[in-house]
CSV table of C-alpha atoms in Angstrom, one decimal:
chain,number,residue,atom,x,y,z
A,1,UNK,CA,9.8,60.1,8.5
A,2,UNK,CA,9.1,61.7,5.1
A,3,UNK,CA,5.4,60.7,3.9
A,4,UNK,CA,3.7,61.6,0.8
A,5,UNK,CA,0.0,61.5,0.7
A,6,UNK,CA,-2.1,61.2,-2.8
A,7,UNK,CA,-5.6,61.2,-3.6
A,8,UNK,CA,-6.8,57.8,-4.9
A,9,UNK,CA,-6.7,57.8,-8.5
A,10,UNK,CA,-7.9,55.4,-11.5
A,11,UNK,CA,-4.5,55.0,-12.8
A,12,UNK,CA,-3.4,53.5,-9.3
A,13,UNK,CA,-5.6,51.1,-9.3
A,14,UNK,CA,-3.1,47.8,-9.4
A,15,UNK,CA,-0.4,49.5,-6.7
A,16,UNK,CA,-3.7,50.2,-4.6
A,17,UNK,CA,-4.4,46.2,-5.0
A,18,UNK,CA,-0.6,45.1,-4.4
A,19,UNK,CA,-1.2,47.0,-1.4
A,20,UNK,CA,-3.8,45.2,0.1
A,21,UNK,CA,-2.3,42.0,-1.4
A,22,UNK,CA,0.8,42.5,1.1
A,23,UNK,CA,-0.5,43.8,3.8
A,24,UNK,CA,-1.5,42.0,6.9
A,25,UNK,CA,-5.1,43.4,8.4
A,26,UNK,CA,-8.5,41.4,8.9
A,27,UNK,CA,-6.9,39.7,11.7
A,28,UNK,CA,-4.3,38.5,9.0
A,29,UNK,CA,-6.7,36.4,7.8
A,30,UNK,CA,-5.5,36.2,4.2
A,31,UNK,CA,-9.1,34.9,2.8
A,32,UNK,CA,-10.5,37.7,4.5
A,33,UNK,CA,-8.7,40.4,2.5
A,34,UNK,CA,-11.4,43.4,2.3
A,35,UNK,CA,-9.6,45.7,-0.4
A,36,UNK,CA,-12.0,48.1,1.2
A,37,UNK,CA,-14.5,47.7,-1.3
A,38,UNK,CA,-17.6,48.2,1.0
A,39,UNK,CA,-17.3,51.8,1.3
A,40,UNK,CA,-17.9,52.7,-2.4
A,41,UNK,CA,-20.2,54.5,-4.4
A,42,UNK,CA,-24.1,54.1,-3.3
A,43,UNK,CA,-24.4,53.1,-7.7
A,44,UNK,CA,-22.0,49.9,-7.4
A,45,UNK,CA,-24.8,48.2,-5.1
A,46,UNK,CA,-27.5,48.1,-7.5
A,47,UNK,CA,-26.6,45.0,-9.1
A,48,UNK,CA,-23.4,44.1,-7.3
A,49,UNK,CA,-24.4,43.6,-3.4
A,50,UNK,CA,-22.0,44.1,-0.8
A,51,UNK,CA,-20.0,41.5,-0.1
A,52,UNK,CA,-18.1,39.3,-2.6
A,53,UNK,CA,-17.4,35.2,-1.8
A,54,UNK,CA,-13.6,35.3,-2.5
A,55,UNK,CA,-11.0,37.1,-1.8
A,56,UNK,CA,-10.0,36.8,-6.0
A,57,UNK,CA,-13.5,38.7,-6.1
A,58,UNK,CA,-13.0,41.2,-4.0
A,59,UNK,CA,-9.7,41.8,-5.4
A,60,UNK,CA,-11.1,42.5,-9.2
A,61,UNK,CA,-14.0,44.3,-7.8
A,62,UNK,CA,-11.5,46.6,-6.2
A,63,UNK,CA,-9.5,47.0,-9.4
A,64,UNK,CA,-12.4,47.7,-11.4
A,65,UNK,CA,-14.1,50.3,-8.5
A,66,UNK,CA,-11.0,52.2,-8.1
A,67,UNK,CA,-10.8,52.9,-12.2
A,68,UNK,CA,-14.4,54.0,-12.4
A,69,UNK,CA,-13.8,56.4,-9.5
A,70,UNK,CA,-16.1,54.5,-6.9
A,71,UNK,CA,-13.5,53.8,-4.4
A,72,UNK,CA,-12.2,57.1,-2.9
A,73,UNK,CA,-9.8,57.8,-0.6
A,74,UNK,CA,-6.0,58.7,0.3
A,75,UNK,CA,-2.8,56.8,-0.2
A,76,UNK,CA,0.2,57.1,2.1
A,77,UNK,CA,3.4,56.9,0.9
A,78,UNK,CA,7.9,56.2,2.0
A,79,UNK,CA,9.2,56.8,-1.4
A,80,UNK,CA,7.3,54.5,-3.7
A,81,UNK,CA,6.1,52.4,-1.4
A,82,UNK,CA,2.3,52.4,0.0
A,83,UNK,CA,2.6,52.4,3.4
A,84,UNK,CA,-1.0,53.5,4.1
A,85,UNK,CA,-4.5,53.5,2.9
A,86,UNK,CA,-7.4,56.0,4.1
A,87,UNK,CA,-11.1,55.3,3.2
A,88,UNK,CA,-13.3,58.6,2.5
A,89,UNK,CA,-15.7,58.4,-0.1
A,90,UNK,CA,-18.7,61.2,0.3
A,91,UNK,CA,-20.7,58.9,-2.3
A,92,UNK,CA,-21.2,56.0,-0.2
A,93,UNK,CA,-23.9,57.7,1.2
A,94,UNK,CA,-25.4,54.1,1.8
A,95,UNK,CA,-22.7,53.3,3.6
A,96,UNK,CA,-23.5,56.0,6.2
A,97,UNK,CA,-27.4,55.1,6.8
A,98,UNK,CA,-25.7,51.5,7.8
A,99,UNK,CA,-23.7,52.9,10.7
A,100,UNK,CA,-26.5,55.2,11.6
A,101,UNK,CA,-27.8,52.0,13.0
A,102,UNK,CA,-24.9,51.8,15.5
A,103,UNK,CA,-23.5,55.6,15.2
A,104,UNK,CA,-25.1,58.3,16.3
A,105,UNK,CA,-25.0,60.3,12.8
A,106,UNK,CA,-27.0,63.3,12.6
A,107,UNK,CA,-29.0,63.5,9.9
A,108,UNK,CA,-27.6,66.3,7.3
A,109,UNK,CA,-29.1,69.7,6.5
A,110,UNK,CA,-29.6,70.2,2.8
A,111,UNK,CA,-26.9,72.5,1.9
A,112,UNK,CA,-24.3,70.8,4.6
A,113,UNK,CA,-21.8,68.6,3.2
A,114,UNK,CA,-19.9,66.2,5.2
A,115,UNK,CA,-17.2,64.5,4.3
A,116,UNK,CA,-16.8,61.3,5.9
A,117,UNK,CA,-13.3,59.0,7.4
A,118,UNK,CA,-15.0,55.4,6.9
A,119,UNK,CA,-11.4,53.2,8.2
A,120,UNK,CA,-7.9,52.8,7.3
A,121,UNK,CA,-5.3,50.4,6.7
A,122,UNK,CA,-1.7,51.3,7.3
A,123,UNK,CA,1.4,49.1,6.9
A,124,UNK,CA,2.5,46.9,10.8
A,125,UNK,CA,5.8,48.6,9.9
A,126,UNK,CA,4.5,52.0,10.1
A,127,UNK,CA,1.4,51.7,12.6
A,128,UNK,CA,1.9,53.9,15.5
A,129,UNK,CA,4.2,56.5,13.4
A,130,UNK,CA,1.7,59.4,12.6
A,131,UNK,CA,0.5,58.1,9.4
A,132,UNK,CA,-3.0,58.2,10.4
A,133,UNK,CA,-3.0,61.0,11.1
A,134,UNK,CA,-1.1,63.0,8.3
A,135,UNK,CA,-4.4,60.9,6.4
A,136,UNK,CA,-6.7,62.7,8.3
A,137,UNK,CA,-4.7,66.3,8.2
A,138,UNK,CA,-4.4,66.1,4.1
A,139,UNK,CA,-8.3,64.9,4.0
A,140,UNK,CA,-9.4,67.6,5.9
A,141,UNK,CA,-7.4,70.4,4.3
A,142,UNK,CA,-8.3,69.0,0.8
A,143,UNK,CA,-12.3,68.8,2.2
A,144,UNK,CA,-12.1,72.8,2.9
A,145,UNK,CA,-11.1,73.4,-0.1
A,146,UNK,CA,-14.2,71.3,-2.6
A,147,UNK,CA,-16.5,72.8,0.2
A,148,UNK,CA,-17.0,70.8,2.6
A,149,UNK,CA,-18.3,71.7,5.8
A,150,UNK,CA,-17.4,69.2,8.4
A,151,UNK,CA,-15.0,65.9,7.9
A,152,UNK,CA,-16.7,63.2,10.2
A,153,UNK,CA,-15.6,59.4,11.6
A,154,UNK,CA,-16.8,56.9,13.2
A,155,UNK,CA,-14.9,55.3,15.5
A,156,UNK,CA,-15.1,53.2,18.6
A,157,UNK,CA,-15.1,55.1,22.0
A,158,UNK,CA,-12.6,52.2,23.6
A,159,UNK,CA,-9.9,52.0,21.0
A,160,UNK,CA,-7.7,49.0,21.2
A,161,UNK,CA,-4.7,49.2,19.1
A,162,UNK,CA,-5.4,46.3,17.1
A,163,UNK,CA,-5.2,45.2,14.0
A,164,UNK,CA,-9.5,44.5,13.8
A,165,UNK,CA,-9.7,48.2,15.0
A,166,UNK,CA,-9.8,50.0,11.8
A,167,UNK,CA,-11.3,53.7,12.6
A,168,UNK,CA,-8.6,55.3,14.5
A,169,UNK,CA,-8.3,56.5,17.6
A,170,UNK,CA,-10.8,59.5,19.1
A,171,UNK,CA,-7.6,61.0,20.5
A,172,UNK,CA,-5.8,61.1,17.0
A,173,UNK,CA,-9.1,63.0,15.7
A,174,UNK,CA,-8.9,65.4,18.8
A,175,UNK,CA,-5.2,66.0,18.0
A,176,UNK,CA,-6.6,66.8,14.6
A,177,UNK,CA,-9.6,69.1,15.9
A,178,UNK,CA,-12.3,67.5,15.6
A,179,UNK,CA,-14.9,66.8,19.0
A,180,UNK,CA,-16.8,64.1,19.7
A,181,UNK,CA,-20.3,65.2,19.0
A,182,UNK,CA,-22.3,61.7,20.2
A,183,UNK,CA,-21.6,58.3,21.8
A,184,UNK,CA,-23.8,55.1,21.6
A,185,UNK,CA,-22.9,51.6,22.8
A,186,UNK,CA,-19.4,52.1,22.7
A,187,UNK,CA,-19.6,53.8,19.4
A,188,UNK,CA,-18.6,57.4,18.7
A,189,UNK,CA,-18.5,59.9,15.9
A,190,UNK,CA,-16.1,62.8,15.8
A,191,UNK,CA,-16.4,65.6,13.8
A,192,UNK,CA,-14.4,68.4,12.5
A,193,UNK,CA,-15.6,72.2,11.2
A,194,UNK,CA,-14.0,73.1,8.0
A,195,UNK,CA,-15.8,76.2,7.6
């Protein structure tokens, strides 16, 4: 399958929406829509909070976070059409310190940057099709290159291919290179040298 992958950008800000719009995840929940808006830029949650009522809420919020560069991440594509969505936003450093209470995330050196895989959201059509992981390949190749010194996710150590579990497998992220470098309650993080 031929699959395009593209950076996140302001001016995709409606497709990135449709996207979420059509399809199913959250348990296909349709008021439960997330539109991924919780791993964003530590700024947005100043006066904003974290969670939104509504899914019309969430939805604008998303709209308006993708233009103003707060939601970052990776798009998959089959021709024109999204297929898949990849959260990794190094500015939602607050987002981070709230898994630290479940992950076991190292606290950072000064000088180390990390680039982090918060979740993902790919098309039912395409799960199970290498998606995923041609995410995780174009994220870390693009992290080497701005500097970064280690990609890192949090996932859960007894994957079950389902439609709540939205981290990936750890054996995608080995296939990718990266190692498991802790495990907590079921909870581990993975993490990748990029130089």
């Amino acid at each position: 399958m031929n699959i395009t992958i593209r950076p996140l950008t302001s001016d995709l800000a409606e497709e990135y929406a449709h996207f979420f719009d059509i399809t199913p995840h959250d348990v296909n929940r349709d008021e439960l829509k997330c539109y991924c808006i919780t791993w964003r830029s530590d700024e947005t949650y100043a006066d904003a909070g974290h969670w939104f009522d509504t899914r019309e809420e969430r939805r604008s919020r998303a709209i308006e976070y993708v233009k103003s560069g707060c939601i970052r991440g990776y798009l998959a594509y089959s021709g024109d059409e999204i297929i898949g969505w990849c959260n990794t936003n190094e500015h939602c450093r607050m987002g981070v310190d709230y898994l630290r209470e479940e992950y076991p995330i190292e606290q950072n050196l000064p000088g180390i940057r990390v680039k982090p895989i918060f979740c993902f959201v790919i098309h039912p059509a395409y799960q199970r099709m290498g998606v995923a992981t041609q995410l995780v390949r174009r994220i870390c190749e693009d992290a080497a290159k701005e500097g970064f010194n280690y990609a890192e996710a949090y996932v859960n150590a007894d994957f079950v291919s389902t439609i709540d579990d939205f981290r990936g497998p750890i054996g995608m992220y080995e296939k990718c290179g990266f190692v498991k470098t802790g495990e907590r309650n079921g909870k581990a993080v993975m993490r990748k040298k990029l130089k």
